[in-house]
Short mmCIF file of N, CA, C and O in Angstrom, two decimals:
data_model
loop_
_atom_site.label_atom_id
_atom_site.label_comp_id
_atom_site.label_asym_id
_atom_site.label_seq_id
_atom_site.Cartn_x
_atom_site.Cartn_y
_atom_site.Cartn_z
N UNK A 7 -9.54 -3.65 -3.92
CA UNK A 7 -8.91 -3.12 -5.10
C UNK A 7 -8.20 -1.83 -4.72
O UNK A 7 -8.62 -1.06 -3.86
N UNK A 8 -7.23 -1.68 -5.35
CA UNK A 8 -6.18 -0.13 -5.12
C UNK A 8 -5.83 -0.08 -6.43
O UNK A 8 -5.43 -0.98 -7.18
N UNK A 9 -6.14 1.69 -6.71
CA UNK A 9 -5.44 2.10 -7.81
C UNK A 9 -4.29 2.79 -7.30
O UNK A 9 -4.22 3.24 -6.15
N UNK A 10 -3.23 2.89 -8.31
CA UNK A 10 -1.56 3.57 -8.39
C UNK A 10 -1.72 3.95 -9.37
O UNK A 10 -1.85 3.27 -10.40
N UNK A 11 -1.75 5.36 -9.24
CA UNK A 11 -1.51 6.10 -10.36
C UNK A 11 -1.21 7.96 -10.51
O UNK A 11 -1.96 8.84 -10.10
N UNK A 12 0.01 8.12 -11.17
CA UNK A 12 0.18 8.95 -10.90
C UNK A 12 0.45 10.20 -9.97
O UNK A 12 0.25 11.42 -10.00
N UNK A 13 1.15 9.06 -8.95
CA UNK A 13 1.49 9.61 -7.81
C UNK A 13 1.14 9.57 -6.20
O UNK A 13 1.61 9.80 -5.09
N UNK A 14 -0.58 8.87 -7.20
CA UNK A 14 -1.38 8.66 -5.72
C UNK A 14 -1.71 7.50 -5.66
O UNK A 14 -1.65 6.98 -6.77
N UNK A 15 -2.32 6.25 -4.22
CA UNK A 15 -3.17 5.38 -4.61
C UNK A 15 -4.26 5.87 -3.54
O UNK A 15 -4.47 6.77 -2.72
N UNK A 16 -4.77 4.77 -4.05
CA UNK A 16 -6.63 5.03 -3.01
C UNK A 16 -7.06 3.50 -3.73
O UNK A 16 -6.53 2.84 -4.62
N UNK A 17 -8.49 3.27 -2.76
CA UNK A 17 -8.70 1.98 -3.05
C UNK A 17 -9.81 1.75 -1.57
O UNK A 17 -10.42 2.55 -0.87
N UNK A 18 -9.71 0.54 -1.55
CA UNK A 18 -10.79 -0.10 -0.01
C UNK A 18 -10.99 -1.51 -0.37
O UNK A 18 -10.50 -1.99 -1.40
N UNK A 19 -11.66 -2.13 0.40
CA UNK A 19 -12.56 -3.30 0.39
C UNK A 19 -13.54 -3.40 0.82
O UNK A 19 -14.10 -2.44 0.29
N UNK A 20 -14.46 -4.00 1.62
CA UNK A 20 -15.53 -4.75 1.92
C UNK A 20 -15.68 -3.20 3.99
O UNK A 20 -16.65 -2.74 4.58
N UNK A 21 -14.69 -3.11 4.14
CA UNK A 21 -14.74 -2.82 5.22
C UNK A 21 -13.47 -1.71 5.83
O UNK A 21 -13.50 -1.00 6.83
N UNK A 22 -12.53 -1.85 4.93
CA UNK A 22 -11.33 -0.82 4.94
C UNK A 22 -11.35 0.08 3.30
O UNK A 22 -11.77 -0.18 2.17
N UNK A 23 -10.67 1.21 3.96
CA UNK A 23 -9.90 2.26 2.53
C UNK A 23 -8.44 2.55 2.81
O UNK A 23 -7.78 2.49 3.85
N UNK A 24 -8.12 2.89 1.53
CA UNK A 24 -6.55 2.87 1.61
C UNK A 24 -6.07 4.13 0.86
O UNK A 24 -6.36 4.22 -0.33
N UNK A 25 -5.34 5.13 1.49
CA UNK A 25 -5.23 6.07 0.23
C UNK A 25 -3.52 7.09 0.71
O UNK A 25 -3.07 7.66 1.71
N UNK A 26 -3.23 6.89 -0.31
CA UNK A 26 -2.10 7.70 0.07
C UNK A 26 -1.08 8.34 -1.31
O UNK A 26 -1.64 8.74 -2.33
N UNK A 27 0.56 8.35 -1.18
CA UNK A 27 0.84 8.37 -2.11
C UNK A 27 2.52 8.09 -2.68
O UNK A 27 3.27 7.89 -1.73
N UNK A 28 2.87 8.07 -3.38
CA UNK A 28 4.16 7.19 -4.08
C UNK A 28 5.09 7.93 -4.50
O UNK A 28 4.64 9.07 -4.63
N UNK A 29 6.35 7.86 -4.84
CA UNK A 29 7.22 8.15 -5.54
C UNK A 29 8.15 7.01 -6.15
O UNK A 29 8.25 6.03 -5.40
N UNK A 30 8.82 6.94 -7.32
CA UNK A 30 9.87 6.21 -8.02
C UNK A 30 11.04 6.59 -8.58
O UNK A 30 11.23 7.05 -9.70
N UNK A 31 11.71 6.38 -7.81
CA UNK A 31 13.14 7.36 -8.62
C UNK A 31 14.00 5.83 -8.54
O UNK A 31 13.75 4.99 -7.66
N UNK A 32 15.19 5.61 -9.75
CA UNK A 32 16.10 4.15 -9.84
C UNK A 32 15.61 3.19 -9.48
O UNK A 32 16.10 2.40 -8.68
N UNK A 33 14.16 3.09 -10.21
CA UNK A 33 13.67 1.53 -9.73
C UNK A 33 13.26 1.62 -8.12
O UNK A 33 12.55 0.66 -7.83
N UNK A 34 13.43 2.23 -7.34
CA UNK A 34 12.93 2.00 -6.30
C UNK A 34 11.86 2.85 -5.86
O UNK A 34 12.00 4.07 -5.99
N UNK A 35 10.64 2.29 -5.26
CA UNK A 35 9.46 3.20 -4.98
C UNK A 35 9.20 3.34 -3.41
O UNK A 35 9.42 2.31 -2.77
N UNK A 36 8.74 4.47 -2.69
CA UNK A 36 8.26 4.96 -1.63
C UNK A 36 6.72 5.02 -1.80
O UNK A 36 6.13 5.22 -2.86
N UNK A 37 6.14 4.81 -0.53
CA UNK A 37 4.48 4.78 -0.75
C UNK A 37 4.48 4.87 0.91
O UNK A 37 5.03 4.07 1.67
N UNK A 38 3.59 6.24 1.31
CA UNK A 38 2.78 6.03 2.27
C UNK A 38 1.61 6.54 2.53
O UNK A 38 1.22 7.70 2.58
N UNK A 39 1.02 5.38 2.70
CA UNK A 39 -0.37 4.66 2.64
C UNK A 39 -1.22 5.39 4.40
O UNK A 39 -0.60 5.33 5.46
N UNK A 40 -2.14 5.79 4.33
CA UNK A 40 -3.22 5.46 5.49
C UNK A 40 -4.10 4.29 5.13
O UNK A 40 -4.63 4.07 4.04
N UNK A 41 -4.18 3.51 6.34
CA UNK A 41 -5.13 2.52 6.32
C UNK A 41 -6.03 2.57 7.34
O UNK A 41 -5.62 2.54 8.50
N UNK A 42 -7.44 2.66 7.02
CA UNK A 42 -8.65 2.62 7.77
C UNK A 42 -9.94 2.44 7.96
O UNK A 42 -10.55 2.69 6.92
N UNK A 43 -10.56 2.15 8.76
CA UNK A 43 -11.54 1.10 8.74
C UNK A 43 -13.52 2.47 8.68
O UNK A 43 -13.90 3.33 9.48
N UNK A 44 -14.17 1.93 7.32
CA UNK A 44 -15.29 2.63 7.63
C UNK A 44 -16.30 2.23 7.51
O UNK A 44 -17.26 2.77 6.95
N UNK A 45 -16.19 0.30 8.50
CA UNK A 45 -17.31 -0.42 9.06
C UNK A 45 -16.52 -1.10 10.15
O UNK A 45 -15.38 -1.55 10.19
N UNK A 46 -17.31 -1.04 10.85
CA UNK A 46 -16.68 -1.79 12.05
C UNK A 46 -16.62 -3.20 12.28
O UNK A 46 -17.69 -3.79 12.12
N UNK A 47 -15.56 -3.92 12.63
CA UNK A 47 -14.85 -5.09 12.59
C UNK A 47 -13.31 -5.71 12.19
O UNK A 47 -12.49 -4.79 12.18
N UNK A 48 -12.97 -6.49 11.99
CA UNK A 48 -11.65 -6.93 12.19
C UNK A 48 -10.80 -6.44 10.82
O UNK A 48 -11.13 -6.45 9.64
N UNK A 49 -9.37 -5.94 11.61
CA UNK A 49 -8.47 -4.88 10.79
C UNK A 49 -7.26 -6.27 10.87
O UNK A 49 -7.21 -7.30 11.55
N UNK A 50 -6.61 -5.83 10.11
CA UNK A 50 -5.37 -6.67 9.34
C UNK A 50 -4.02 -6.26 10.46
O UNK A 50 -3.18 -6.84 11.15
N UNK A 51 -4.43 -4.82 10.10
CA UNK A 51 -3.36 -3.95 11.22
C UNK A 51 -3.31 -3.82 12.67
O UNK A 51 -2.56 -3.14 13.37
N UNK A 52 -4.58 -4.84 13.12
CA UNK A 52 -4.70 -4.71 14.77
C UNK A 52 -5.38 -3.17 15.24
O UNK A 52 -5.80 -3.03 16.39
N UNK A 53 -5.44 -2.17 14.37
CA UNK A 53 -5.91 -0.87 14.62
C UNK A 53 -7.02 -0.26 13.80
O UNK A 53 -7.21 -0.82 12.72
N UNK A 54 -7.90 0.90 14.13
CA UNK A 54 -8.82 1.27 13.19
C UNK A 54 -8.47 1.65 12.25
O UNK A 54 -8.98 1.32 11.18
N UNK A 55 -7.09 2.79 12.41
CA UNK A 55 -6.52 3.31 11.48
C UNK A 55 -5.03 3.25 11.89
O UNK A 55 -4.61 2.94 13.00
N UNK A 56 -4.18 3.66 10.61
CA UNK A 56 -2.64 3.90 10.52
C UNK A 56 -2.02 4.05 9.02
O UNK A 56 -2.37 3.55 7.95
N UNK A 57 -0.96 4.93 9.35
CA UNK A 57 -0.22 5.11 8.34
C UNK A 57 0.99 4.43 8.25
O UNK A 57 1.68 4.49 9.26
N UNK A 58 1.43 3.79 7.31
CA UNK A 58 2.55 3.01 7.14
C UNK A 58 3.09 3.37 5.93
O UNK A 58 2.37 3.54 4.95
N UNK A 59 4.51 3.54 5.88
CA UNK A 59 5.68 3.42 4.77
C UNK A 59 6.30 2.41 4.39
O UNK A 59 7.09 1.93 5.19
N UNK A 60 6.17 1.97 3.46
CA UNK A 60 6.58 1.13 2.06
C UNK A 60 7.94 1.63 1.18
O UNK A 60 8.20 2.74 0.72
N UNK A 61 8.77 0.23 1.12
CA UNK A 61 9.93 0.99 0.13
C UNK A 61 10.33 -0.41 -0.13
O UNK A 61 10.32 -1.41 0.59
N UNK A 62 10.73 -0.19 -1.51
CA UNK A 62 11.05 -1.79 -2.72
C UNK A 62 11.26 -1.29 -3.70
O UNK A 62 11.09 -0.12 -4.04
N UNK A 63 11.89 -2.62 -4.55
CA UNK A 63 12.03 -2.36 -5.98
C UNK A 63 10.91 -2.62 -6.27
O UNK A 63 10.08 -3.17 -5.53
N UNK A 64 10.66 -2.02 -8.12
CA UNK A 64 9.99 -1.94 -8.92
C UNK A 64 10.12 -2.48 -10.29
O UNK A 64 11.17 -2.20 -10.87
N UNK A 65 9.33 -3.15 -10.88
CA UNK A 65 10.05 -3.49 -12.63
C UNK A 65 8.78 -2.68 -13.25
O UNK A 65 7.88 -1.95 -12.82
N UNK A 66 9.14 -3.15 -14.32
CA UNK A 66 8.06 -2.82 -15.36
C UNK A 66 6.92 -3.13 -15.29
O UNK A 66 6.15 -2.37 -15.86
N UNK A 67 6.38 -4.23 -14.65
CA UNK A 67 5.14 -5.11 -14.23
C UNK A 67 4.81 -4.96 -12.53
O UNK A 67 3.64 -4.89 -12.16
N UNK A 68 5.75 -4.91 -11.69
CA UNK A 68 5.95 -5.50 -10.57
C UNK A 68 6.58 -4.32 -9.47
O UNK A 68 7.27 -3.32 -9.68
N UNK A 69 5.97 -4.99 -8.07
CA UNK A 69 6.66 -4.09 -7.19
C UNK A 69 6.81 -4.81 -5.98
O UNK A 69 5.77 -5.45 -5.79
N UNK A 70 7.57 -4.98 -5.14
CA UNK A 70 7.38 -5.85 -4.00
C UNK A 70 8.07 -4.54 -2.74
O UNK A 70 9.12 -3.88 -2.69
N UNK A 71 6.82 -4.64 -1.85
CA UNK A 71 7.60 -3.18 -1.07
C UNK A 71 7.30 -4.05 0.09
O UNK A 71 6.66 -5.09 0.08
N UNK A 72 8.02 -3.31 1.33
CA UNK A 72 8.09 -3.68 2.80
C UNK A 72 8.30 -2.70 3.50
O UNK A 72 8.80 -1.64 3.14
N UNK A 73 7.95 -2.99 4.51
CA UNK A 73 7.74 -1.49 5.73
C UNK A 73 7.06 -2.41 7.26
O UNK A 73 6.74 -3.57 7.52
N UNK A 74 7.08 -1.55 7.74
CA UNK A 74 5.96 -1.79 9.57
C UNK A 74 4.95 -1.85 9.81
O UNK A 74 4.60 -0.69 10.01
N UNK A 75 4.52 -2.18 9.88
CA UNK A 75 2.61 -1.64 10.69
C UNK A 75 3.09 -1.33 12.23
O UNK A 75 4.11 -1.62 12.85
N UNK A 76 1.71 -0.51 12.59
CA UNK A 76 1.54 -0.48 13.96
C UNK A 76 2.31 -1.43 15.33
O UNK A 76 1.93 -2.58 15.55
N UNK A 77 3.22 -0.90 16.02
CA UNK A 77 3.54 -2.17 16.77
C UNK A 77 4.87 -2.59 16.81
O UNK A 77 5.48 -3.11 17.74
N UNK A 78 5.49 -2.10 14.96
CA UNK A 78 6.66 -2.88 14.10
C UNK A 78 6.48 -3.82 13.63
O UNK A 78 7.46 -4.46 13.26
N UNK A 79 4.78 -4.50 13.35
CA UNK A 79 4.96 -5.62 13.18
C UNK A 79 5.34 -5.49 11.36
O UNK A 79 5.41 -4.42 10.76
N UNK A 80 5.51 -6.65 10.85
CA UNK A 80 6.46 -6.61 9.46
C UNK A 80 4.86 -6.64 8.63
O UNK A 80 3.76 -7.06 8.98
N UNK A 81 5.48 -5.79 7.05
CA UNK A 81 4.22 -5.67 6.47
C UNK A 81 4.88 -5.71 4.90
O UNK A 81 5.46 -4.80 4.31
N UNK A 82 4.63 -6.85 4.51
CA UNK A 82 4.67 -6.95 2.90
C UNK A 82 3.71 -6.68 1.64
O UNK A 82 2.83 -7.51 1.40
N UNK A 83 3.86 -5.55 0.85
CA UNK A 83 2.84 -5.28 -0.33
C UNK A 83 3.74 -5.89 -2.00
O UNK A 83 4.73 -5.39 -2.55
N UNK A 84 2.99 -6.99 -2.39
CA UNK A 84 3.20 -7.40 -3.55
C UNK A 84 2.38 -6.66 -4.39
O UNK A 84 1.39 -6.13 -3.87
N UNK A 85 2.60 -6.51 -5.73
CA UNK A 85 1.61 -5.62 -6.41
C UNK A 85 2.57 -5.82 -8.16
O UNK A 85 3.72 -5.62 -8.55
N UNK A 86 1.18 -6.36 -8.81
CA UNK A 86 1.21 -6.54 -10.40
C UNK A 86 0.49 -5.76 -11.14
O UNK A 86 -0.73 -5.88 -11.29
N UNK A 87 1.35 -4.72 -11.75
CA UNK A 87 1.09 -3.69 -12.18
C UNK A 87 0.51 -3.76 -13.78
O UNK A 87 1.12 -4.10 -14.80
N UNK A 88 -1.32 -3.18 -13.59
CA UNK A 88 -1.80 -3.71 -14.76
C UNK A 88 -2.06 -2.37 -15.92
O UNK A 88 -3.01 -1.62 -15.73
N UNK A 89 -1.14 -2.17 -17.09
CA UNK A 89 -1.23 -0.72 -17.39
C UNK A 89 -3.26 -0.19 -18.02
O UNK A 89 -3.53 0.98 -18.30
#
């Protein structure tokens, strides 16, 4: 789970946290995120930790951003925005 809000997100799962923070200016949003691991075992990103930048449009509901991970490899964040 990740919250967005107000500038910041943060969040985790089972074995990673995620926390960073956003901007939106004309529909389009910036987000950069640290991602990192605080149990040991298998990462998404190939790494324990990293920071990655995100940039996409935005609607009213919706955001679909893209950016790099570690490496360059390609990194897509879909996200349905629940008020």
């Amino acid at each position: 789970m990740v919250v967005v809000r107000d500038g910041s997100i943060g969040g985790g799962d089972t074995g990673t946290f995620y926390r960073g923070s956003y901007t939106i200016e004309n529909r389009q949003a910036t987000a950069t995120i640290t991602v990192g691991r605080y149990l040991p075992g298998w990462s998404v990103l190939g790494v324990e930790a990293a920071t990655i930048t995100l940039k996409g449009p935005v609607t009213w509901n919706s955001a679909a951003l893209e950016g790099q991970g570690p490496g360059g490899i390609p990194f897509k964040c879909f996200l349905t925005l629940i008020p």
